[in-house]
Amino acid sequence: MSVNENRLIEINGVFQYVAIMAQKKGLPLLVYVHGGPGEAALPLLMHYQKELAQHFTFVVWEQRGAGKSFYEFGVNEKVVIDDYVEDLRALTAYLTGRFHQDKVYLLAHDFGTIIGLRYIQKYPETVRKYIGCSQVVNMEKAMRLRLRYAIENSPRNVANRLLKIDPTFSGERWMKDLERLDKQITRLKGCLYDQKNKFSLQHIYLRCPAYTMFDYQRYRKGIEQSVRKLWPEIMQVDFESTTRFDVPVVFVEGRHDKRLSSALAKTYYDKITSAKQWFWFEESSHYPQWCEPQAFNELMIRLLEQE
């Protein structure tokens, strides 16, 4: 009997949207932790990764305040990364209890890899294998590399404007500076391989039967409010001193990722002393799972077969 559920689950006092897909009962749990922050990804995963439901009980979690879990953060509401780590713990406890499994596979992307690495440091006994796609290592270094690449590869008039950006993103204009930089990195194909915009991904959101126009509008608002609340803390993230994990880690990187330097991730990976694997995606930038979906899905299935 197949599993196909879409529901709001109360997680640590906040209702959050969870989709669960499996061709049959009993398949191992795979939980996807999206990036952003706030970049809920249900439509993209339904479009590109639906094959995974033939091999896993595939769980798509839209994080607090994001996508179909959107609610408006209060002006004085404190939102921190550890909230998401604890939300993930509550979710995995629910899933493993319900499906009678002791561990999950954890697949994280971008901001989700911050949640993911913190999670396996704190709760390694609940994870079978961690897969970090476009892994965050040291955010301040990553942002300096992102800015440097944009300046060095943009026309002079654009580069001159980028030179005015504070690389610490701590000034009054940090949000506008971040938006300007990210748009330019996308134009330089450092986000989507061989594409200068994200229209192809946005189109999938607008066509997804699980997402109404209202959902899409809330998705956009969720990104903005999540970035505003979390970015100062994100800029402090640094995993470089953590070189051993009690869970096997797999890093998946797009060769041309200039949003989060894949070179920085590789330098970090080489220092890890525990069980690890590395995979390059040669025709991808920041989104290997959506630039090369077939190869990505095949990799996920191979990782399962290694067990």
GROMACS .gro file of N, CA and C in nm, residues 64-120:
model
  171
   64ARG      N    1   0.921   2.614   0.969
   64ARG     CA    2   0.838   2.717   1.034
   64ARG      C    3   0.851   2.851   0.962
   65GLY      N    4   0.736   2.911   0.934
   65GLY     CA    5   0.733   3.042   0.869
   65GLY      C    6   0.762   3.041   0.721
   66ALA      N    7   0.774   2.922   0.660
   66ALA     CA    8   0.813   2.912   0.519
   66ALA      C    9   0.711   2.832   0.439
   67GLY      N   10   0.691   2.871   0.313
   67GLY     CA   11   0.604   2.796   0.223
   67GLY      C   12   0.466   2.774   0.281
   68LYS      N   13   0.422   2.648   0.281
   68LYS     CA   14   0.289   2.616   0.332
   68LYS      C   15   0.285   2.612   0.485
   69SER      N   16   0.400   2.635   0.547
   69SER     CA   17   0.406   2.651   0.693
   69SER      C   18   0.411   2.798   0.732
   70PHE      N   19   0.382   2.886   0.637
   70PHE     CA   20   0.397   3.030   0.662
   70PHE      C   21   0.303   3.079   0.772
   71TYR      N   22   0.359   3.156   0.860
   71TYR     CA   23   0.284   3.246   0.948
   71TYR      C   24   0.374   3.368   0.964
   72GLU      N   25   0.317   3.480   0.994
   72GLU     CA   26   0.396   3.602   1.002
   72GLU      C   27   0.471   3.608   1.134
   73PHE      N   28   0.604   3.611   1.126
   73PHE     CA   29   0.684   3.624   1.246
   73PHE      C   30   0.651   3.756   1.316
   74GLY      N   31   0.639   3.751   1.447
   74GLY     CA   32   0.616   3.874   1.523
   74GLY      C   33   0.738   3.964   1.522
   75VAL      N   34   0.714   4.093   1.535
   75VAL     CA   35   0.825   4.190   1.534
   75VAL      C   36   0.927   4.156   1.641
   76ASN      N   37   0.881   4.118   1.757
   76ASN     CA   38   0.971   4.088   1.869
   76ASN      C   39   0.993   3.938   1.888
   77GLU      N   40   0.945   3.858   1.793
   77GLU     CA   41   0.961   3.713   1.804
   77GLU      C   42   1.107   3.675   1.778
   78LYS      N   43   1.163   3.598   1.868
   78LYS     CA   44   1.300   3.551   1.851
   78LYS      C   45   1.299   3.421   1.773
   79VAL      N   46   1.368   3.419   1.661
   79VAL     CA   47   1.378   3.299   1.578
   79VAL      C   48   1.527   3.270   1.559
   80VAL      N   49   1.570   3.151   1.601
   80VAL     CA   50   1.712   3.116   1.593
   80VAL      C   51   1.727   2.979   1.526
   81ILE      N   52   1.848   2.951   1.480
   81ILE     CA   53   1.874   2.827   1.407
   81ILE      C   54   1.841   2.705   1.493
   82ASP      N   55   1.869   2.711   1.621
   82ASP     CA   56   1.841   2.595   1.707
   82ASP      C   57   1.693   2.562   1.714
   83ASP      N   58   1.605   2.659   1.687
   83ASP     CA   59   1.462   2.629   1.678
   83ASP      C   60   1.437   2.525   1.569
   84TYR      N   61   1.507   2.540   1.457
   84TYR     CA   62   1.490   2.449   1.343
   84TYR      C   63   1.551   2.313   1.373
   85VAL      N   64   1.663   2.313   1.444
   85VAL     CA   65   1.725   2.187   1.484
   85VAL      C   66   1.629   2.108   1.573
   86GLU      N   67   1.568   2.175   1.668
   86GLU     CA   68   1.474   2.107   1.758
   86GLU      C   69   1.345   2.069   1.687
   87ASP      N   70   1.303   2.149   1.590
   87ASP     CA   71   1.187   2.110   1.507
   87ASP      C   72   1.218   1.981   1.432
   88LEU      N   73   1.338   1.972   1.378
   88LEU     CA   74   1.377   1.851   1.305
   88LEU      C   75   1.382   1.732   1.399
   89ARG      N   76   1.427   1.752   1.520
   89ARG     CA   77   1.429   1.641   1.617
   89ARG      C   78   1.287   1.593   1.645
   90ALA      N   79   1.196   1.686   1.666
   90ALA     CA   80   1.057   1.648   1.693
   90ALA      C   81   0.996   1.576   1.572
   91LEU      N   82   1.030   1.624   1.453
   91LEU     CA   83   0.977   1.561   1.331
   91LEU      C   84   1.031   1.419   1.316
   92THR      N   85   1.161   1.400   1.335
   92THR     CA   86   1.217   1.266   1.319
   92THR      C   87   1.162   1.171   1.426
   93ALA      N   88   1.139   1.222   1.545
   93ALA     CA   89   1.079   1.137   1.650
   93ALA      C   90   0.940   1.092   1.609
   94TYR      N   91   0.863   1.184   1.553
   94TYR     CA   92   0.728   1.150   1.504
   94TYR      C   93   0.736   1.045   1.394
   95LEU      N   94   0.826   1.067   1.298
   95LEU     CA   95   0.835   0.978   1.182
   95LEU      C   96   0.884   0.839   1.220
   96THR      N   97   0.990   0.833   1.300
   96THR     CA   98   1.044   0.702   1.336
   96THR      C   99   0.946   0.623   1.422
   97GLY      N  100   0.873   0.694   1.508
   97GLY     CA  101   0.773   0.626   1.588
   97GLY      C  102   0.657   0.575   1.504
   98ARG      N  103   0.613   0.658   1.414
   98ARG     CA  104   0.498   0.621   1.332
   98ARG      C  105   0.530   0.508   1.234
   99PHE      N  106   0.649   0.514   1.173
   99PHE     CA  107   0.684   0.416   1.071
   99PHE      C  108   0.772   0.304   1.125
  100HIS      N  109   0.789   0.299   1.256
  100HIS     CA  110   0.859   0.189   1.323
  100HIS      C  111   1.001   0.170   1.268
  101GLN      N  112   1.073   0.281   1.260
  101GLN     CA  113   1.213   0.278   1.219
  101GLN      C  114   1.295   0.350   1.326
  102ASP      N  115   1.423   0.314   1.336
  102ASP     CA  116   1.504   0.375   1.442
  102ASP      C  117   1.585   0.495   1.394
  103LYS      N  118   1.604   0.508   1.261
  103LYS     CA  119   1.686   0.616   1.208
  103LYS      C  120   1.629   0.666   1.076
  104VAL      N  121   1.679   0.784   1.033
  104VAL     CA  122   1.639   0.841   0.905
  104VAL      C  123   1.764   0.875   0.823
  105TYR      N  124   1.747   0.882   0.692
  105TYR     CA  125   1.844   0.948   0.606
  105TYR      C  126   1.810   1.096   0.605
  106LEU      N  127   1.912   1.179   0.613
  106LEU     CA  128   1.892   1.323   0.617
  106LEU      C  129   1.956   1.385   0.494
  107LEU      N  130   1.874   1.451   0.412
  107LEU     CA  131   1.921   1.519   0.290
  107LEU      C  132   1.895   1.668   0.307
  108ALA      N  133   2.002   1.747   0.312
  108ALA     CA  134   1.990   1.890   0.338
  108ALA      C  135   2.055   1.970   0.227
  109HIS      N  136   2.001   2.090   0.204
  109HIS     CA  137   2.053   2.178   0.099
  109HIS      C  138   2.071   2.319   0.153
  110ASP      N  139   2.186   2.382   0.119
  110ASP     CA  140   2.207   2.524   0.146
  110ASP      C  141   2.188   2.553   0.296
  111PHE      N  142   2.102   2.647   0.332
  111PHE     CA  143   2.078   2.676   0.474
  111PHE      C  144   2.041   2.550   0.551
  112GLY      N  145   1.973   2.458   0.485
  112GLY     CA  146   1.937   2.333   0.551
  112GLY      C  147   2.057   2.253   0.598
  113THR      N  148   2.174   2.275   0.534
  113THR     CA  149   2.294   2.202   0.577
  113THR      C  150   2.347   2.254   0.711
  114ILE      N  151   2.314   2.378   0.744
  114ILE     CA  152   2.348   2.428   0.878
  114ILE      C  153   2.266   2.351   0.982
  115ILE      N  154   2.135   2.343   0.956
  115ILE     CA  155   2.048   2.265   1.044
  115ILE      C  156   2.098   2.120   1.051
  116GLY      N  157   2.130   2.065   0.933
  116GLY     CA  158   2.169   1.924   0.925
  116GLY      C  159   2.295   1.890   1.003
  117LEU      N  160   2.401   1.968   0.985
  117LEU     CA  161   2.525   1.938   1.057
  117LEU      C  162   2.508   1.958   1.207
  118ARG      N  163   2.436   2.063   1.245
  118ARG     CA  164   2.411   2.082   1.389
  118ARG      C  165   2.330   1.965   1.444
  119TYR      N  166   2.237   1.918   1.364
  119TYR     CA  167   2.151   1.808   1.408
  119TYR      C  168   2.231   1.681   1.431
  120ILE      N  169   2.318   1.645   1.336
  120ILE     CA  170   2.390   1.519   1.354
  120ILE      C  171   2.497   1.530   1.463
   0.00000   0.00000   0.00000
